[in-house]
PDB file of C-alpha atoms in Angstrom:
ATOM      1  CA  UNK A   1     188.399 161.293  77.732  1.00  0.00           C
ATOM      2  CA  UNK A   2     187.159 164.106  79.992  1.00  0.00           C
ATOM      3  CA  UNK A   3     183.047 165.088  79.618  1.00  0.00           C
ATOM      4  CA  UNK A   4     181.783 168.347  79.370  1.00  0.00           C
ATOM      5  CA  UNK A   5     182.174 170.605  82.102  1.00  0.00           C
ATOM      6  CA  UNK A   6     180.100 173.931  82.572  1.00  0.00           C
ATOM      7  CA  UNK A   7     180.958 177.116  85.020  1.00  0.00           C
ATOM      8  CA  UNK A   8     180.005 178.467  86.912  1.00  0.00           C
ATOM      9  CA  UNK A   9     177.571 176.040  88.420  1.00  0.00           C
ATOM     10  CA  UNK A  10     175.538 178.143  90.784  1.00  0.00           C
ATOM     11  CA  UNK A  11     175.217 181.924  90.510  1.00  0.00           C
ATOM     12  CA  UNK A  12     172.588 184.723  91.085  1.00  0.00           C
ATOM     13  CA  UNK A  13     171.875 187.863  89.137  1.00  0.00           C
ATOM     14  CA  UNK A  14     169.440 190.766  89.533  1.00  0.00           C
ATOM     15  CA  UNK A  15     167.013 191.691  87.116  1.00  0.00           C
ATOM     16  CA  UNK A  16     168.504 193.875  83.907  1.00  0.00           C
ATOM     17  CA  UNK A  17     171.986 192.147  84.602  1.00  0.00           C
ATOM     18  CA  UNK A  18     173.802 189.953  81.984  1.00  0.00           C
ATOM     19  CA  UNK A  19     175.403 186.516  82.580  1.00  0.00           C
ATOM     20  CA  UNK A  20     178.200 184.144  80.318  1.00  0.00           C
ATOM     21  CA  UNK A  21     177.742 180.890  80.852  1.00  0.00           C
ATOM     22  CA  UNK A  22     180.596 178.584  79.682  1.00  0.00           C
ATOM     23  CA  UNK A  23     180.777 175.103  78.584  1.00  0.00           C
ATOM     24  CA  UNK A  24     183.419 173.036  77.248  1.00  0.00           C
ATOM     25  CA  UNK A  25     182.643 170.174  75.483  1.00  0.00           C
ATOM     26  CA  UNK A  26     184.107 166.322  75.230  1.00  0.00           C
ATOM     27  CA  UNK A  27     186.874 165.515  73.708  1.00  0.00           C
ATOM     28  CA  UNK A  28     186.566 165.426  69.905  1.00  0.00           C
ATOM     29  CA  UNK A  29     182.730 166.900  69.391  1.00  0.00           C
ATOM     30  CA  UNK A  30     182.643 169.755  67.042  1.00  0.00           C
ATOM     31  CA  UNK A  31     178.655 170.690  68.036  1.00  0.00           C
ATOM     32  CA  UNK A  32     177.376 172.359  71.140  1.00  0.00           C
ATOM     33  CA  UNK A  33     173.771 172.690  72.237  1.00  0.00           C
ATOM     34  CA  UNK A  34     172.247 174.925  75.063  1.00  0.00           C
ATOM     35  CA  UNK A  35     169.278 174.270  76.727  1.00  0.00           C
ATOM     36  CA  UNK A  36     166.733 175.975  79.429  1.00  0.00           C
ATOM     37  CA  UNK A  37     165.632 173.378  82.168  1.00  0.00           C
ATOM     38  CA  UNK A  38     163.206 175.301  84.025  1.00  0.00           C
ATOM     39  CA  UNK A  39     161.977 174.142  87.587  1.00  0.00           C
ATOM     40  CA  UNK A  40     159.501 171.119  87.130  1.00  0.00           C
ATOM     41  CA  UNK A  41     159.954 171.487  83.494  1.00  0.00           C
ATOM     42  CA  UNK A  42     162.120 169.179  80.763  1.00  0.00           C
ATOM     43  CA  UNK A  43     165.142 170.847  78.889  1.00  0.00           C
ATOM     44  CA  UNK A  44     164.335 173.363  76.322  1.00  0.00           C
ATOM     45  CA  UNK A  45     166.240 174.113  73.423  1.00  0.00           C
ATOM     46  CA  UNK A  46     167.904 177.060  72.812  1.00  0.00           C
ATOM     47  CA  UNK A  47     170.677 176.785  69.811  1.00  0.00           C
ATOM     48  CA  UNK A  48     173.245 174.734  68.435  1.00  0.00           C
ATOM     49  CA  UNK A  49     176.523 175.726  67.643  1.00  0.00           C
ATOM     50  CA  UNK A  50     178.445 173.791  64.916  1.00  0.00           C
ATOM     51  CA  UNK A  51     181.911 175.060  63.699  1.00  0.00           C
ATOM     52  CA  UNK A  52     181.127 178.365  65.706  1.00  0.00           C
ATOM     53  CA  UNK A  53     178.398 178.942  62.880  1.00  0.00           C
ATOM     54  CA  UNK A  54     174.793 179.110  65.351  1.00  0.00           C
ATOM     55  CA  UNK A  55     172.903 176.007  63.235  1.00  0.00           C
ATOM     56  CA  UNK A  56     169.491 176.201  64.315  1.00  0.00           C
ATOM     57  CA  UNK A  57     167.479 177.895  66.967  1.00  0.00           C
ATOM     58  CA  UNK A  58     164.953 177.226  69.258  1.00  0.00           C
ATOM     59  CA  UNK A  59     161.858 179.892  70.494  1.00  0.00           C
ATOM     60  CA  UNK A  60     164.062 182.218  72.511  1.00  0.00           C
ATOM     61  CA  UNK A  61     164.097 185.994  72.403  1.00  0.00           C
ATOM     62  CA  UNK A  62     167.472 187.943  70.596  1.00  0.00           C
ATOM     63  CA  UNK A  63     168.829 188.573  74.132  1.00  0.00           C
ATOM     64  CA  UNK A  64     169.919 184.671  74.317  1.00  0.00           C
ATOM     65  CA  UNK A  65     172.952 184.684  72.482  1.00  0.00           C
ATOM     66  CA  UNK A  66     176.249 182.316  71.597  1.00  0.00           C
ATOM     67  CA  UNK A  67     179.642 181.579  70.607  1.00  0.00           C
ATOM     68  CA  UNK A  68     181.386 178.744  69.929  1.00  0.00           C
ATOM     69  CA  UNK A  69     185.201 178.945  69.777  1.00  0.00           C
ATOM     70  CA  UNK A  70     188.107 177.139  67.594  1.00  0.00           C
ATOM     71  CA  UNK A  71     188.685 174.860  70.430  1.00  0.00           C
ATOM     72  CA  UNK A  72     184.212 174.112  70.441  1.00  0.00           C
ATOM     73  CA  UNK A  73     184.355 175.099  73.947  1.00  0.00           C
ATOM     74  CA  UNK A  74     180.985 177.639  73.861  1.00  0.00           C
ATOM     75  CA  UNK A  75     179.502 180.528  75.930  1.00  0.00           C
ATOM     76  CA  UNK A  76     175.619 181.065  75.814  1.00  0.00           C
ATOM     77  CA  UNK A  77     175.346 185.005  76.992  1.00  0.00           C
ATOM     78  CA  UNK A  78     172.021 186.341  78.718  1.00  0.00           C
ATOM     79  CA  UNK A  79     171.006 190.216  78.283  1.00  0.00           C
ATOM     80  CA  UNK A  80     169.108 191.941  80.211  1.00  0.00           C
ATOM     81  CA  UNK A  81     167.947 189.094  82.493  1.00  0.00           C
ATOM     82  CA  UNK A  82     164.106 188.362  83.844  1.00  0.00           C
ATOM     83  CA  UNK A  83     162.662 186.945  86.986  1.00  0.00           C
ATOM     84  CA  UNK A  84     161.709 183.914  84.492  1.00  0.00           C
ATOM     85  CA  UNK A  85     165.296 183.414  83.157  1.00  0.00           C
ATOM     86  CA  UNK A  86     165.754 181.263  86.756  1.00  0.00           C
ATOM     87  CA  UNK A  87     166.532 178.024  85.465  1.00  0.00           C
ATOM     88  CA  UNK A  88     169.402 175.204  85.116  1.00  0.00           C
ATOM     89  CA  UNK A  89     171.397 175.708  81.577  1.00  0.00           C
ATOM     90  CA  UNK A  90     172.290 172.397  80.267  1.00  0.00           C
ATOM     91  CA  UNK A  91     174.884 172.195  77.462  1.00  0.00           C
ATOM     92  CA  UNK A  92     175.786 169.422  75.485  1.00  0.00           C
ATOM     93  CA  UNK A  93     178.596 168.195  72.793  1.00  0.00           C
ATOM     94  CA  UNK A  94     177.758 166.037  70.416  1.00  0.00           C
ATOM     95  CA  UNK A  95     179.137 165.255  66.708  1.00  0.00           C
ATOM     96  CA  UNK A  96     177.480 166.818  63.866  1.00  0.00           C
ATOM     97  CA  UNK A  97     176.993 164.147  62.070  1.00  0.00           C
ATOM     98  CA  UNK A  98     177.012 161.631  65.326  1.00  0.00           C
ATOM     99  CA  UNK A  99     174.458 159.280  66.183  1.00  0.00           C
ATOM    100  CA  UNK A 100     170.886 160.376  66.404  1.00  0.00           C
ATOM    101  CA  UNK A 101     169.969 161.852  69.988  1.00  0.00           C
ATOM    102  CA  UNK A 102     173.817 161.026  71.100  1.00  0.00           C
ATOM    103  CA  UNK A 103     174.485 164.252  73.119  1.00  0.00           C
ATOM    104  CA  UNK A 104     176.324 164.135  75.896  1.00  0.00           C
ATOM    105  CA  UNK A 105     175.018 166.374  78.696  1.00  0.00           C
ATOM    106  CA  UNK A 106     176.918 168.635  81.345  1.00  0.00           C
ATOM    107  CA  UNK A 107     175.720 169.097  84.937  1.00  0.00           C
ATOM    108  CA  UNK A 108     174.251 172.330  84.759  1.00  0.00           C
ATOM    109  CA  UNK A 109     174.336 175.760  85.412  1.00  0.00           C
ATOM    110  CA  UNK A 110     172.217 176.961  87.546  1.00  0.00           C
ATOM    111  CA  UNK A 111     170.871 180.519  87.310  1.00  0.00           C
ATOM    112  CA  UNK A 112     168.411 182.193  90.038  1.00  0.00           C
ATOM    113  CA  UNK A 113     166.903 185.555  89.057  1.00  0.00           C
ATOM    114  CA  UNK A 114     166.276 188.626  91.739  1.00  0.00           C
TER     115      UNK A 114
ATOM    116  CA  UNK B   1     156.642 171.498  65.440  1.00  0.00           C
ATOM    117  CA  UNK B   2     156.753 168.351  67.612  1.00  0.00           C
ATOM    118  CA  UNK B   3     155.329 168.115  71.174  1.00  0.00           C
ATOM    119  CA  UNK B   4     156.011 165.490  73.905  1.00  0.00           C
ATOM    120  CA  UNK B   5     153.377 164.274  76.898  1.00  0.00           C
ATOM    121  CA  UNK B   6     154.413 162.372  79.751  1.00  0.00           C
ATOM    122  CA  UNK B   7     151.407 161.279  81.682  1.00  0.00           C
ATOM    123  CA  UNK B   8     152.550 161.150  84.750  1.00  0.00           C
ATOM    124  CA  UNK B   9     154.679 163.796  86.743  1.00  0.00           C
ATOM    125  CA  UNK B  10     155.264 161.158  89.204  1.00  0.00           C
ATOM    126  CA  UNK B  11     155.373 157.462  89.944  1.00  0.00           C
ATOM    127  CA  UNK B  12     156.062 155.916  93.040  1.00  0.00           C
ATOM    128  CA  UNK B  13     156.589 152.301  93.130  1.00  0.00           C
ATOM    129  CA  UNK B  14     157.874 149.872  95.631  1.00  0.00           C
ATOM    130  CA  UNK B  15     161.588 148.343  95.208  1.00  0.00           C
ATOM    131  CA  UNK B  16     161.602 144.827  92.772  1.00  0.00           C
ATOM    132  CA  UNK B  17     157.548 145.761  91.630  1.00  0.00           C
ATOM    133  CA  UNK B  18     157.545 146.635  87.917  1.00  0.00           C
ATOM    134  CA  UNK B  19     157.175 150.304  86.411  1.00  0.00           C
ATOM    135  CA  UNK B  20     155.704 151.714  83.185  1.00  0.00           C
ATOM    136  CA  UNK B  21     156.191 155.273  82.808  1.00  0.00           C
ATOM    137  CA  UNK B  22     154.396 156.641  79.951  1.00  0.00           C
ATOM    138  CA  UNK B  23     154.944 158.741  77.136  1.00  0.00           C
ATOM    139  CA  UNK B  24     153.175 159.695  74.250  1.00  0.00           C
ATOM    140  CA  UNK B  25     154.077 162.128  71.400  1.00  0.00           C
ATOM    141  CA  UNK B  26     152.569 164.761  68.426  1.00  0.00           C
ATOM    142  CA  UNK B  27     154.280 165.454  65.320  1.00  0.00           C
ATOM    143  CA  UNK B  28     153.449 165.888  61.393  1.00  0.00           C
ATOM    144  CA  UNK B  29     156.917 163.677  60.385  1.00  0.00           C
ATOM    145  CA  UNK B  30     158.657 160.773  60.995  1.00  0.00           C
ATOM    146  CA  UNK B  31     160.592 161.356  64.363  1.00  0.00           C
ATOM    147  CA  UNK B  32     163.115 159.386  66.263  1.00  0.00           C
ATOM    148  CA  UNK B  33     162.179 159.023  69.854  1.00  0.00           C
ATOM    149  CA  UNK B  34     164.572 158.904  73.213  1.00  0.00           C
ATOM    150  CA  UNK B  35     164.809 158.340  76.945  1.00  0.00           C
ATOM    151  CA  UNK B  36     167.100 160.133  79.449  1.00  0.00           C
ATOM    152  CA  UNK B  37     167.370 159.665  83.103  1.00  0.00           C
ATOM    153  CA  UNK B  38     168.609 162.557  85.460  1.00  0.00           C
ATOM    154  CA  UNK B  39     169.737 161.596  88.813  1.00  0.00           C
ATOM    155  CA  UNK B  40     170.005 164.499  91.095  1.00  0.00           C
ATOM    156  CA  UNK B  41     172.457 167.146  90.499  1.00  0.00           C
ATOM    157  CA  UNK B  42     173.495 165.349  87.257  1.00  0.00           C
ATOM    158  CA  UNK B  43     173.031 166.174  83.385  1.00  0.00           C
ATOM    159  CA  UNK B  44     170.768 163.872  81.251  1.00  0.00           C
ATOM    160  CA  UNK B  45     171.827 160.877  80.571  1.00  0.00           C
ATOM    161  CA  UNK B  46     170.715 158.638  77.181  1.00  0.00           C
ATOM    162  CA  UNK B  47     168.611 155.951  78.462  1.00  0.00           C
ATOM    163  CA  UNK B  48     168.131 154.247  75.009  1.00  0.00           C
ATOM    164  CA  UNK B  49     166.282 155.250  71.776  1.00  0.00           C
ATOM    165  CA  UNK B  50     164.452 154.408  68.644  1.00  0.00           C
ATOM    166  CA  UNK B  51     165.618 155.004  65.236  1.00  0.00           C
ATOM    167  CA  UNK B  52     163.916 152.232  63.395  1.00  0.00           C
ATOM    168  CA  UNK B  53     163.386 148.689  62.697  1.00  0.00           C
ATOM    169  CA  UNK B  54     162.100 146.578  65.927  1.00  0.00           C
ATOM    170  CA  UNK B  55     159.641 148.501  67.803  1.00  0.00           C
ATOM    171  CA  UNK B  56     160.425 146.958  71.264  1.00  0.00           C
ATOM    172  CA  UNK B  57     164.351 148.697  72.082  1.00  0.00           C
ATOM    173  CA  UNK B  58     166.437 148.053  74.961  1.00  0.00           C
ATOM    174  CA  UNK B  59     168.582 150.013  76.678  1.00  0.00           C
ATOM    175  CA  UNK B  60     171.045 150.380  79.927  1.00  0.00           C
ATOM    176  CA  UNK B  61     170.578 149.430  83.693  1.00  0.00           C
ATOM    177  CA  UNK B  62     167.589 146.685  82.249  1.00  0.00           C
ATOM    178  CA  UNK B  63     165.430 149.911  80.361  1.00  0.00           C
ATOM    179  CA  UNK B  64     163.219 148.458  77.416  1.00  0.00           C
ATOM    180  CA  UNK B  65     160.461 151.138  75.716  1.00  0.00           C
ATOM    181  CA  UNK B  66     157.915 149.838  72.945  1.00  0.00           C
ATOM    182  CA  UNK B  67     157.600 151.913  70.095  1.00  0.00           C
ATOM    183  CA  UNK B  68     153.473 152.485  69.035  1.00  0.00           C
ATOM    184  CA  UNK B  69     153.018 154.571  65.757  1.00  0.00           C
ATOM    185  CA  UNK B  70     149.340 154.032  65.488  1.00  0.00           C
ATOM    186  CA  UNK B  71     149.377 155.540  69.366  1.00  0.00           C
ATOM    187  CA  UNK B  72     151.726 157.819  69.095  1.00  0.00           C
ATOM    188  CA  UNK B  73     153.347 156.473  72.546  1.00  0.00           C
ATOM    189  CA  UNK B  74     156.992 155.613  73.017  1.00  0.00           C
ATOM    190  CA  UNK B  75     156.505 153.861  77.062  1.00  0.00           C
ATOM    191  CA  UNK B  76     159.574 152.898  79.229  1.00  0.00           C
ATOM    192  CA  UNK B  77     159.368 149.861  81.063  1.00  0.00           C
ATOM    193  CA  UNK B  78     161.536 148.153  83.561  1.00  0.00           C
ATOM    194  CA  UNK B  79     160.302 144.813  85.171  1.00  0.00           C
ATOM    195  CA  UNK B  80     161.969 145.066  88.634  1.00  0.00           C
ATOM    196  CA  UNK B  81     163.306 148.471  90.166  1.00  0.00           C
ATOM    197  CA  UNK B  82     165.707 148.884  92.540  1.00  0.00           C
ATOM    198  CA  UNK B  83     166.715 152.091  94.655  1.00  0.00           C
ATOM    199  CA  UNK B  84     169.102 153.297  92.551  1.00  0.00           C
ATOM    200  CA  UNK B  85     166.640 153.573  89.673  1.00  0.00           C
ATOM    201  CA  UNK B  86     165.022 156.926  91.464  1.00  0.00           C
ATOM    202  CA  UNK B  87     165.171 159.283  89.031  1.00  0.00           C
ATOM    203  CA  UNK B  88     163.563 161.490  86.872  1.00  0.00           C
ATOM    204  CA  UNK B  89     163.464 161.044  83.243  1.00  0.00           C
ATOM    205  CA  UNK B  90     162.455 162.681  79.993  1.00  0.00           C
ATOM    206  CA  UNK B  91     161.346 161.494  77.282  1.00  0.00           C
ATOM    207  CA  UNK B  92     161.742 163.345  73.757  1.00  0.00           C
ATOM    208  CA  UNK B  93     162.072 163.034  70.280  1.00  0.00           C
ATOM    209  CA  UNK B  94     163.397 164.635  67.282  1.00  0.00           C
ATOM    210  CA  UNK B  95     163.410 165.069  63.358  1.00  0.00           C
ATOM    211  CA  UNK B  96     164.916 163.131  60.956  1.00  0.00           C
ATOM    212  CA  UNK B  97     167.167 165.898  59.879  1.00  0.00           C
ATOM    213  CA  UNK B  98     168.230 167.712  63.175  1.00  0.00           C
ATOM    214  CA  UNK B  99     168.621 164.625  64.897  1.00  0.00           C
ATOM    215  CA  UNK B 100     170.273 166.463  67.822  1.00  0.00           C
ATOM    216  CA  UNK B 101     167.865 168.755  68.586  1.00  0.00           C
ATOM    217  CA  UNK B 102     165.839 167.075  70.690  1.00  0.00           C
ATOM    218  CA  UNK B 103     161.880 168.537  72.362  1.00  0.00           C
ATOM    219  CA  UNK B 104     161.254 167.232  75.861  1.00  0.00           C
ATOM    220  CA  UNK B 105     158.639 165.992  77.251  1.00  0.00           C
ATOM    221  CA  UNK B 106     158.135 167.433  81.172  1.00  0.00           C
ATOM    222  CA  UNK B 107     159.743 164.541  83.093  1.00  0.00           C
ATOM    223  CA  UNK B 108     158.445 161.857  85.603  1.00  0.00           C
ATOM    224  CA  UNK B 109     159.839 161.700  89.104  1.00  0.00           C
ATOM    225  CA  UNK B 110     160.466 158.049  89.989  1.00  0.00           C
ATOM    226  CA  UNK B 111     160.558 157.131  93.297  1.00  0.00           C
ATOM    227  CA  UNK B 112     161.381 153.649  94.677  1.00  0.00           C
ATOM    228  CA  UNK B 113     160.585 153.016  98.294  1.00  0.00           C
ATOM    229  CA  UNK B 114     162.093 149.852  99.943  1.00  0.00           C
TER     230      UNK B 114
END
């Protein structure tokens, strides 16, 4: 069974630009989950995506958005990007009604902010 | 809300000595608790985790954590490291319902020097 993947895995941006970040996720999980892994800092999370419906959010501004697609691949879309926005995205698959805390992590994208 | 401490940002111990890395956690419900490890340029990887039942769980590459409700604290322990072990890891937790959304603690570096 292949993992999840993410792309790009390095990129930069300017400040004001907008970035897709993509993620597909292991073979047979239904849920994705984003989350914002800021230097020195644990994972922070930023929505789940179950059945493309967005199923809970965590303390992130509008301009952090998703989609999750028929196939539960997912893209998590930054507008308007800030300096503080630098950070490694994490996604993970999981099943929705899975094993508690059974998520199944990609390598990272990571993002760096000029 | 729920909030996870780890006390130490790093630990450096010396290869086959024993390691406690310590975690300790805030939250007004019952929560289930987790380790990850992160080996550079990796995702997070489930370490083991604690649902219920037996407060002392064990978990991959010789892992155990003990469980303390009455201290809040959810410490990893391994009794002999070995170089492969460096790491960092994160230790988090999450609700009962939402067991996939998971709040991080801010990660210890372990280091094992020979």
């Amino acid at each position: 069974e292949t993992g999840v993947t993410q792309s790009p895995t390095h990129l930069i941006k300017t400040r004001g630009q907008q970035v897709t970040l993509r993620c597909s996720s292991q073979s047979g999980h239904n849920t994705v989950s984003w989350y914002q892994q800021a230097l020195g800092q644990g994972p922070q999370f930023i929505f789940q995506y179950y059945r493309e419906e967005e199923n809970g959010r965590g303390n992130f501004p509008p301009r952090f958005s998703g989609l999750q697609f028929p196939n539960y691949s997912s893209e998590l879309n930054v507008n308007a990007l800030e300096l503080d926005d630098s950070a490694l995205y994490l996604c993970a698959s999981s099943l929705e009604r899975g094993r508690a805390g059974e998520l199944f992590f990609g390598e990272g994208s990571r993002l760096t902010v000029l | 809300a729920q909030s996870v401490t780890q006390l130490d940002s790093q630990v450096p111990v010396f290869e086959e000595a024993p390691v406690e890395l310590r975690c300790n956690y805030s939250s007004s419900v019952s929560v289930y608790l987790f380790w990850y490890v992160q080996y550079p340029n990796q995702g997070l990887q489930l370490l083991l985790k604690y649902l219920s039942g037996s407060t002392l769980v064990k978990g991959i590459n010789g892992f155990e954590a003990e469980f303390n409700k009455s201290q809040t604290s959810f410490h990893l322990r391994k009794p002999s490291v070995h170089i492969s072990d460096t790491a960092e890891y994160f230790c988090a937790v999450s609700e009962l319902q939402g067991a996939q959304k998971l709040v991080f603690g801010q990660g210890t570096r372990l280091t094992i020097n020979p």
